[in-house]
């Protein structure tokens, strides 16, 4: 992050919009990104104007892109007995400290279920990637899959709405380890629905969200080379060093 901000500043950038890849806000993810930006800014003499997008977990364009991804999978492969929405896990204490992540995950799940026309019995929410001995947000993904497999659920589809791009946590932990867990528990069919990645509907939505947060900044008008050269010459004449 610091090196990219250095490069932008060196190129003359005066305004920067920070857009997290995390739809739901968490101190462990979104805020850690902001911390990195603030750390960089604390060492810079002339800071560009900064804006931050905190979240877009309930943005209709994000929800519509998610729903479209799921619907296309179902068109090609049929529908499951249960759709499991598995979110990245965080320690439970973050919820008690005021972190909105838990609530935002459940809101995303509810809105997605509404877009898909699912009843409460047709989808579940869980949290993956628990580490250490501390209690994390529940229900946990792996025990949930084991419970469903033992209960006779034949097919489960899993989608990971906390990730906009596939990574080890989706491709290995879910599509490999979670798959094996469910099938070993008695399930018959496991489908992982890929993240949004470069889906055109999502890229358009991301562009729209970005443009919305850029409002008020002159993003189109660019001074010509002659005007920039004249401005620089005037600054140097007044004592500027570069």
PDB file of C-alpha atoms in Angstrom:
ATOM      1  CA  UNK A   1       0.000   0.000   0.000  1.00  0.00           C
ATOM      2  CA  UNK A   2       2.726   2.453   0.956  1.00  0.00           C
ATOM      3  CA  UNK A   3       4.690   1.874  -2.245  1.00  0.00           C
ATOM      4  CA  UNK A   4       1.595   2.371  -4.382  1.00  0.00           C
ATOM      5  CA  UNK A   5       0.684   5.579  -2.565  1.00  0.00           C
ATOM      6  CA  UNK A   6       4.280   6.762  -3.031  1.00  0.00           C
ATOM      7  CA  UNK A   7       4.000   6.054  -6.757  1.00  0.00           C
ATOM      8  CA  UNK A   8       0.691   7.911  -7.020  1.00  0.00           C
ATOM      9  CA  UNK A   9       2.086  10.916  -5.192  1.00  0.00           C
ATOM     10  CA  UNK A  10       5.198  10.922  -7.377  1.00  0.00           C
ATOM     11  CA  UNK A  11       2.938  10.942 -10.434  1.00  0.00           C
ATOM     12  CA  UNK A  12       1.220  14.083  -9.165  1.00  0.00           C
ATOM     13  CA  UNK A  13      -1.947  12.508  -7.793  1.00  0.00           C
ATOM     14  CA  UNK A  14      -3.704  14.863  -5.386  1.00  0.00           C
ATOM     15  CA  UNK A  15      -6.850  12.853  -4.571  1.00  0.00           C
ATOM     16  CA  UNK A  16      -7.083   9.157  -3.664  1.00  0.00           C
ATOM     17  CA  UNK A  17     -10.181   7.055  -3.042  1.00  0.00           C
ATOM     18  CA  UNK A  18      -9.500   3.934  -0.951  1.00  0.00           C
ATOM     19  CA  UNK A  19     -11.786   1.105  -2.087  1.00  0.00           C
ATOM     20  CA  UNK A  20     -11.522  -2.092   0.012  1.00  0.00           C
ATOM     21  CA  UNK A  21     -12.119  -5.491  -1.559  1.00  0.00           C
ATOM     22  CA  UNK A  22     -14.134  -6.346   1.573  1.00  0.00           C
ATOM     23  CA  UNK A  23     -17.893  -5.682   1.191  1.00  0.00           C
ATOM     24  CA  UNK A  24     -18.577  -5.992   4.956  1.00  0.00           C
ATOM     25  CA  UNK A  25     -16.746  -3.673   7.364  1.00  0.00           C
ATOM     26  CA  UNK A  26     -14.501  -5.231   9.995  1.00  0.00           C
ATOM     27  CA  UNK A  27     -11.762  -3.787  12.158  1.00  0.00           C
ATOM     28  CA  UNK A  28      -9.687  -6.851  11.236  1.00  0.00           C
ATOM     29  CA  UNK A  29      -9.890  -6.271   7.488  1.00  0.00           C
ATOM     30  CA  UNK A  30     -11.263  -2.924   6.306  1.00  0.00           C
ATOM     31  CA  UNK A  31      -9.893  -0.918   9.225  1.00  0.00           C
ATOM     32  CA  UNK A  32      -6.495  -2.605   8.979  1.00  0.00           C
ATOM     33  CA  UNK A  33      -6.321  -1.359   5.398  1.00  0.00           C
ATOM     34  CA  UNK A  34      -7.178   2.155   6.570  1.00  0.00           C
ATOM     35  CA  UNK A  35      -4.522   1.862   9.301  1.00  0.00           C
ATOM     36  CA  UNK A  36      -1.920   1.145   6.635  1.00  0.00           C
ATOM     37  CA  UNK A  37      -2.969   4.258   4.732  1.00  0.00           C
ATOM     38  CA  UNK A  38      -2.867   6.401   7.903  1.00  0.00           C
ATOM     39  CA  UNK A  39       0.568   4.989   8.753  1.00  0.00           C
ATOM     40  CA  UNK A  40       1.833   6.074   5.339  1.00  0.00           C
ATOM     41  CA  UNK A  41       0.185   9.483   5.664  1.00  0.00           C
ATOM     42  CA  UNK A  42       1.863  10.041   9.033  1.00  0.00           C
ATOM     43  CA  UNK A  43       5.249  10.069   7.294  1.00  0.00           C
ATOM     44  CA  UNK A  44       4.305  12.290   4.351  1.00  0.00           C
ATOM     45  CA  UNK A  45       4.670  16.055   4.393  1.00  0.00           C
ATOM     46  CA  UNK A  46       2.037  16.911   1.761  1.00  0.00           C
ATOM     47  CA  UNK A  47      -0.824  14.410   1.983  1.00  0.00           C
ATOM     48  CA  UNK A  48      -3.233  13.957  -0.944  1.00  0.00           C
ATOM     49  CA  UNK A  49      -6.932  14.331  -0.233  1.00  0.00           C
ATOM     50  CA  UNK A  50      -8.141  10.932   0.980  1.00  0.00           C
ATOM     51  CA  UNK A  51     -11.551   9.297   0.943  1.00  0.00           C
ATOM     52  CA  UNK A  52     -12.488   5.845   2.215  1.00  0.00           C
ATOM     53  CA  UNK A  53     -15.337   3.517   1.298  1.00  0.00           C
ATOM     54  CA  UNK A  54     -16.247   1.740   4.542  1.00  0.00           C
ATOM     55  CA  UNK A  55     -18.542  -0.929   3.118  1.00  0.00           C
ATOM     56  CA  UNK A  56     -21.020  -1.866   0.410  1.00  0.00           C
ATOM     57  CA  UNK A  57     -22.505  -4.986   2.004  1.00  0.00           C
ATOM     58  CA  UNK A  58     -26.080  -3.916   1.275  1.00  0.00           C
ATOM     59  CA  UNK A  59     -25.552  -1.989  -1.952  1.00  0.00           C
ATOM     60  CA  UNK A  60     -28.222  -3.170  -4.417  1.00  0.00           C
ATOM     61  CA  UNK A  61     -25.626  -3.420  -7.198  1.00  0.00           C
ATOM     62  CA  UNK A  62     -23.404  -5.729  -5.147  1.00  0.00           C
ATOM     63  CA  UNK A  63     -26.377  -7.866  -4.097  1.00  0.00           C
ATOM     64  CA  UNK A  64     -27.621  -8.073  -7.694  1.00  0.00           C
ATOM     65  CA  UNK A  65     -24.171  -9.196  -8.893  1.00  0.00           C
ATOM     66  CA  UNK A  66     -24.078 -11.904  -6.207  1.00  0.00           C
ATOM     67  CA  UNK A  67     -27.570 -13.092  -7.088  1.00  0.00           C
ATOM     68  CA  UNK A  68     -26.682 -13.203 -10.767  1.00  0.00           C
ATOM     69  CA  UNK A  69     -23.641 -15.354 -10.051  1.00  0.00           C
ATOM     70  CA  UNK A  70     -25.711 -17.849  -8.052  1.00  0.00           C
ATOM     71  CA  UNK A  71     -28.557 -17.953 -10.584  1.00  0.00           C
ATOM     72  CA  UNK A  72     -26.196 -18.696 -13.461  1.00  0.00           C
ATOM     73  CA  UNK A  73     -24.692 -21.563 -11.511  1.00  0.00           C
ATOM     74  CA  UNK A  74     -28.150 -22.960 -10.850  1.00  0.00           C
ATOM     75  CA  UNK A  75     -29.121 -22.621 -14.496  1.00  0.00           C
ATOM     76  CA  UNK A  76     -26.152 -24.820 -15.419  1.00  0.00           C
ATOM     77  CA  UNK A  77     -26.206 -27.275 -12.517  1.00  0.00           C
ATOM     78  CA  UNK A  78     -29.673 -27.220 -10.971  1.00  0.00           C
ATOM     79  CA  UNK A  79     -30.595 -26.119  -7.468  1.00  0.00           C
ATOM     80  CA  UNK A  80     -29.322 -27.470  -4.115  1.00  0.00           C
ATOM     81  CA  UNK A  81     -31.212 -28.616  -1.045  1.00  0.00           C
ATOM     82  CA  UNK A  82     -29.505 -25.840   0.913  1.00  0.00           C
ATOM     83  CA  UNK A  83     -27.440 -22.772  -0.019  1.00  0.00           C
ATOM     84  CA  UNK A  84     -24.736 -22.159   2.590  1.00  0.00           C
ATOM     85  CA  UNK A  85     -23.367 -18.610   2.744  1.00  0.00           C
ATOM     86  CA  UNK A  86     -19.966 -18.932   4.396  1.00  0.00           C
ATOM     87  CA  UNK A  87     -18.342 -15.684   5.537  1.00  0.00           C
ATOM     88  CA  UNK A  88     -14.803 -15.040   6.714  1.00  0.00           C
ATOM     89  CA  UNK A  89     -14.668 -15.574  10.469  1.00  0.00           C
ATOM     90  CA  UNK A  90     -13.430 -13.142  13.146  1.00  0.00           C
ATOM     91  CA  UNK A  91     -13.159 -13.439  16.945  1.00  0.00           C
ATOM     92  CA  UNK A  92     -16.488 -13.009  18.728  1.00  0.00           C
ATOM     93  CA  UNK A  93     -15.020 -10.308  20.960  1.00  0.00           C
ATOM     94  CA  UNK A  94     -14.945  -7.964  17.963  1.00  0.00           C
ATOM     95  CA  UNK A  95     -18.751  -8.045  17.962  1.00  0.00           C
ATOM     96  CA  UNK A  96     -18.908  -7.080  21.646  1.00  0.00           C
ATOM     97  CA  UNK A  97     -16.421  -4.267  21.021  1.00  0.00           C
ATOM     98  CA  UNK A  98     -18.832  -2.721  18.515  1.00  0.00           C
ATOM     99  CA  UNK A  99     -17.608  -4.173  15.224  1.00  0.00           C
ATOM    100  CA  UNK A 100     -20.538  -4.208  12.719  1.00  0.00           C
ATOM    101  CA  UNK A 101     -19.172  -7.143  10.700  1.00  0.00           C
ATOM    102  CA  UNK A 102     -21.485  -9.802  12.158  1.00  0.00           C
ATOM    103  CA  UNK A 103     -24.600  -7.728  11.487  1.00  0.00           C
ATOM    104  CA  UNK A 104     -23.462  -6.749   7.998  1.00  0.00           C
ATOM    105  CA  UNK A 105     -22.839 -10.389   7.062  1.00  0.00           C
ATOM    106  CA  UNK A 106     -26.327 -11.374   8.105  1.00  0.00           C
ATOM    107  CA  UNK A 107     -27.806  -8.418   6.230  1.00  0.00           C
ATOM    108  CA  UNK A 108     -25.947  -9.418   3.069  1.00  0.00           C
ATOM    109  CA  UNK A 109     -27.257 -12.970   3.501  1.00  0.00           C
ATOM    110  CA  UNK A 110     -30.831 -11.816   4.014  1.00  0.00           C
ATOM    111  CA  UNK A 111     -30.776  -9.523   0.984  1.00  0.00           C
ATOM    112  CA  UNK A 112     -29.199 -12.195  -1.210  1.00  0.00           C
ATOM    113  CA  UNK A 113     -31.769 -14.761  -0.074  1.00  0.00           C
ATOM    114  CA  UNK A 114     -34.555 -12.306  -0.934  1.00  0.00           C
ATOM    115  CA  UNK A 115     -33.102 -11.757  -4.412  1.00  0.00           C
ATOM    116  CA  UNK A 116     -32.984 -15.529  -4.914  1.00  0.00           C
ATOM    117  CA  UNK A 117     -36.473 -16.087  -3.530  1.00  0.00           C
ATOM    118  CA  UNK A 118     -35.241 -18.419  -0.789  1.00  0.00           C
ATOM    119  CA  UNK A 119     -37.116 -19.241   2.381  1.00  0.00           C
ATOM    120  CA  UNK A 120     -35.286 -19.384   5.729  1.00  0.00           C
ATOM    121  CA  UNK A 121     -35.199 -23.181   5.464  1.00  0.00           C
ATOM    122  CA  UNK A 122     -33.406 -23.030   2.104  1.00  0.00           C
ATOM    123  CA  UNK A 123     -30.250 -21.199   3.203  1.00  0.00           C
ATOM    124  CA  UNK A 124     -27.847 -21.021   6.131  1.00  0.00           C
ATOM    125  CA  UNK A 125     -25.142 -18.607   7.274  1.00  0.00           C
ATOM    126  CA  UNK A 126     -21.809 -19.722   8.735  1.00  0.00           C
ATOM    127  CA  UNK A 127     -18.305 -18.420   9.444  1.00  0.00           C
ATOM    128  CA  UNK A 128     -15.068 -20.080   8.341  1.00  0.00           C
ATOM    129  CA  UNK A 129     -11.321 -19.906   9.120  1.00  0.00           C
ATOM    130  CA  UNK A 130     -11.413 -20.098  12.922  1.00  0.00           C
ATOM    131  CA  UNK A 131      -7.915 -19.904  14.460  1.00  0.00           C
ATOM    132  CA  UNK A 132      -6.633 -20.388  18.009  1.00  0.00           C
ATOM    133  CA  UNK A 133      -8.614 -21.179  21.141  1.00  0.00           C
ATOM    134  CA  UNK A 134     -10.723 -18.028  21.403  1.00  0.00           C
ATOM    135  CA  UNK A 135     -14.394 -18.174  20.505  1.00  0.00           C
ATOM    136  CA  UNK A 136     -15.127 -16.879  17.018  1.00  0.00           C
ATOM    137  CA  UNK A 137     -18.377 -15.889  15.353  1.00  0.00           C
ATOM    138  CA  UNK A 138     -20.767 -18.816  15.092  1.00  0.00           C
ATOM    139  CA  UNK A 139     -22.045 -21.010  13.594  1.00  0.00           C
ATOM    140  CA  UNK A 140     -18.783 -22.406  12.235  1.00  0.00           C
ATOM    141  CA  UNK A 141     -18.765 -23.626   8.631  1.00  0.00           C
ATOM    142  CA  UNK A 142     -17.257 -27.095   9.102  1.00  0.00           C
ATOM    143  CA  UNK A 143     -19.571 -28.260  11.938  1.00  0.00           C
ATOM    144  CA  UNK A 144     -22.522 -26.853   9.983  1.00  0.00           C
ATOM    145  CA  UNK A 145     -21.619 -28.973   6.959  1.00  0.00           C
ATOM    146  CA  UNK A 146     -21.139 -32.063   9.137  1.00  0.00           C
ATOM    147  CA  UNK A 147     -24.536 -31.509  10.730  1.00  0.00           C
ATOM    148  CA  UNK A 148     -26.213 -31.163   7.341  1.00  0.00           C
ATOM    149  CA  UNK A 149     -24.487 -34.245   5.951  1.00  0.00           C
ATOM    150  CA  UNK A 150     -25.555 -36.358   8.928  1.00  0.00           C
ATOM    151  CA  UNK A 151     -29.095 -34.944   8.740  1.00  0.00           C
ATOM    152  CA  UNK A 152     -29.549 -36.277   5.207  1.00  0.00           C
ATOM    153  CA  UNK A 153     -29.002 -33.140   3.153  1.00  0.00           C
ATOM    154  CA  UNK A 154     -28.080 -34.543  -0.247  1.00  0.00           C
ATOM    155  CA  UNK A 155     -26.708 -31.463  -1.985  1.00  0.00           C
ATOM    156  CA  UNK A 156     -25.277 -28.232  -0.624  1.00  0.00           C
ATOM    157  CA  UNK A 157     -24.068 -25.234  -2.607  1.00  0.00           C
ATOM    158  CA  UNK A 158     -21.612 -22.896  -0.882  1.00  0.00           C
ATOM    159  CA  UNK A 159     -21.021 -19.240  -1.732  1.00  0.00           C
ATOM    160  CA  UNK A 160     -18.590 -16.891   0.055  1.00  0.00           C
ATOM    161  CA  UNK A 161     -20.012 -13.326  -0.063  1.00  0.00           C
ATOM    162  CA  UNK A 162     -17.272 -11.833   2.140  1.00  0.00           C
ATOM    163  CA  UNK A 163     -14.798 -12.284  -0.714  1.00  0.00           C
ATOM    164  CA  UNK A 164     -15.050 -10.455  -4.025  1.00  0.00           C
ATOM    165  CA  UNK A 165     -12.217 -12.559  -5.458  1.00  0.00           C
ATOM    166  CA  UNK A 166     -11.324 -16.200  -5.007  1.00  0.00           C
ATOM    167  CA  UNK A 167      -8.308 -16.974  -2.834  1.00  0.00           C
ATOM    168  CA  UNK A 168      -6.864 -19.791  -0.721  1.00  0.00           C
ATOM    169  CA  UNK A 169      -9.685 -19.352   1.773  1.00  0.00           C
ATOM    170  CA  UNK A 170     -12.282 -20.138  -0.891  1.00  0.00           C
ATOM    171  CA  UNK A 171     -10.435 -22.420  -3.296  1.00  0.00           C
ATOM    172  CA  UNK A 172      -8.712 -24.604  -0.716  1.00  0.00           C
ATOM    173  CA  UNK A 173     -10.570 -24.226   2.572  1.00  0.00           C
ATOM    174  CA  UNK A 174     -14.049 -24.332   1.023  1.00  0.00           C
ATOM    175  CA  UNK A 175     -13.826 -26.027  -2.370  1.00  0.00           C
ATOM    176  CA  UNK A 176     -11.431 -28.711  -1.123  1.00  0.00           C
ATOM    177  CA  UNK A 177     -11.493 -29.107   2.672  1.00  0.00           C
ATOM    178  CA  UNK A 178     -15.156 -28.215   3.237  1.00  0.00           C
ATOM    179  CA  UNK A 179     -16.165 -30.386   0.282  1.00  0.00           C
ATOM    180  CA  UNK A 180     -14.404 -33.384   1.816  1.00  0.00           C
ATOM    181  CA  UNK A 181     -15.984 -32.670   5.204  1.00  0.00           C
ATOM    182  CA  UNK A 182     -19.522 -32.633   3.818  1.00  0.00           C
ATOM    183  CA  UNK A 183     -19.110 -35.736   1.667  1.00  0.00           C
ATOM    184  CA  UNK A 184     -17.440 -37.646   4.505  1.00  0.00           C
ATOM    185  CA  UNK A 185     -20.399 -36.757   6.768  1.00  0.00           C
ATOM    186  CA  UNK A 186     -22.877 -38.366   4.384  1.00  0.00           C
ATOM    187  CA  UNK A 187     -23.615 -35.623   1.864  1.00  0.00           C
ATOM    188  CA  UNK A 188     -23.837 -36.671  -1.770  1.00  0.00           C
ATOM    189  CA  UNK A 189     -23.126 -33.525  -3.801  1.00  0.00           C
ATOM    190  CA  UNK A 190     -21.136 -30.376  -3.014  1.00  0.00           C
ATOM    191  CA  UNK A 191     -20.994 -27.329  -5.272  1.00  0.00           C
ATOM    192  CA  UNK A 192     -18.770 -24.325  -4.680  1.00  0.00           C
ATOM    193  CA  UNK A 193     -20.065 -21.195  -6.427  1.00  0.00           C
ATOM    194  CA  UNK A 194     -17.090 -18.996  -7.406  1.00  0.00           C
ATOM    195  CA  UNK A 195     -16.668 -15.446  -6.136  1.00  0.00           C
ATOM    196  CA  UNK A 196     -17.566 -12.476  -8.311  1.00  0.00           C
ATOM    197  CA  UNK A 197     -13.972 -12.144  -9.574  1.00  0.00           C
ATOM    198  CA  UNK A 198     -14.084 -10.364 -12.969  1.00  0.00           C
ATOM    199  CA  UNK A 199     -17.791 -10.948 -13.588  1.00  0.00           C
ATOM    200  CA  UNK A 200     -18.898  -8.104 -15.932  1.00  0.00           C
ATOM    201  CA  UNK A 201     -21.978  -7.283 -13.836  1.00  0.00           C
ATOM    202  CA  UNK A 202     -19.801  -6.937 -10.750  1.00  0.00           C
ATOM    203  CA  UNK A 203     -17.144  -4.839 -12.488  1.00  0.00           C
ATOM    204  CA  UNK A 204     -19.874  -2.474 -13.687  1.00  0.00           C
ATOM    205  CA  UNK A 205     -21.308  -2.335 -10.162  1.00  0.00           C
ATOM    206  CA  UNK A 206     -17.857  -1.636  -8.710  1.00  0.00           C
ATOM    207  CA  UNK A 207     -17.378   1.161 -11.227  1.00  0.00           C
ATOM    208  CA  UNK A 208     -20.736   2.676 -10.263  1.00  0.00           C
ATOM    209  CA  UNK A 209     -19.929   2.477  -6.544  1.00  0.00           C
ATOM    210  CA  UNK A 210     -16.592   4.149  -7.202  1.00  0.00           C
ATOM    211  CA  UNK A 211     -18.122   6.949  -9.264  1.00  0.00           C
ATOM    212  CA  UNK A 212     -20.674   7.552  -6.527  1.00  0.00           C
ATOM    213  CA  UNK A 213     -17.922   8.109  -3.954  1.00  0.00           C
ATOM    214  CA  UNK A 214     -15.900  10.299  -6.326  1.00  0.00           C
ATOM    215  CA  UNK A 215     -18.705  12.843  -6.583  1.00  0.00           C
ATOM    216  CA  UNK A 216     -17.562  16.390  -5.968  1.00  0.00           C
ATOM    217  CA  UNK A 217     -14.026  15.739  -7.152  1.00  0.00           C
ATOM    218  CA  UNK A 218     -13.077  17.088 -10.617  1.00  0.00           C
ATOM    219  CA  UNK A 219     -12.302  13.698 -12.108  1.00  0.00           C
ATOM    220  CA  UNK A 220     -12.543  14.603 -15.782  1.00  0.00           C
ATOM    221  CA  UNK A 221     -10.807  17.949 -16.350  1.00  0.00           C
ATOM    222  CA  UNK A 222      -7.032  17.584 -16.788  1.00  0.00           C
ATOM    223  CA  UNK A 223      -4.810  20.680 -17.276  1.00  0.00           C
ATOM    224  CA  UNK A 224      -2.843  20.711 -20.517  1.00  0.00           C
ATOM    225  CA  UNK A 225       0.934  20.372 -20.542  1.00  0.00           C
ATOM    226  CA  UNK A 226       1.531  24.079 -21.114  1.00  0.00           C
ATOM    227  CA  UNK A 227      -0.602  25.055 -18.126  1.00  0.00           C
ATOM    228  CA  UNK A 228       1.179  22.537 -15.903  1.00  0.00           C
ATOM    229  CA  UNK A 229       4.596  23.786 -17.042  1.00  0.00           C
ATOM    230  CA  UNK A 230       3.641  27.404 -16.350  1.00  0.00           C
ATOM    231  CA  UNK A 231       2.339  26.500 -12.896  1.00  0.00           C
ATOM    232  CA  UNK A 232       5.567  24.634 -12.075  1.00  0.00           C
ATOM    233  CA  UNK A 233       7.710  27.514 -13.302  1.00  0.00           C
ATOM    234  CA  UNK A 234       5.813  29.944 -11.089  1.00  0.00           C
ATOM    235  CA  UNK A 235       6.227  27.663  -8.061  1.00  0.00           C
ATOM    236  CA  UNK A 236       9.975  27.310  -8.666  1.00  0.00           C
ATOM    237  CA  UNK A 237      10.295  31.073  -8.945  1.00  0.00           C
ATOM    238  CA  UNK A 238       8.732  31.384  -5.503  1.00  0.00           C
ATOM    239  CA  UNK A 239      11.250  29.012  -3.976  1.00  0.00           C
ATOM    240  CA  UNK A 240       9.833  25.528  -4.505  1.00  0.00           C
ATOM    241  CA  UNK A 241      12.511  22.833  -4.810  1.00  0.00           C
ATOM    242  CA  UNK A 242      10.814  20.551  -7.346  1.00  0.00           C
TER     243      UNK A 242
END
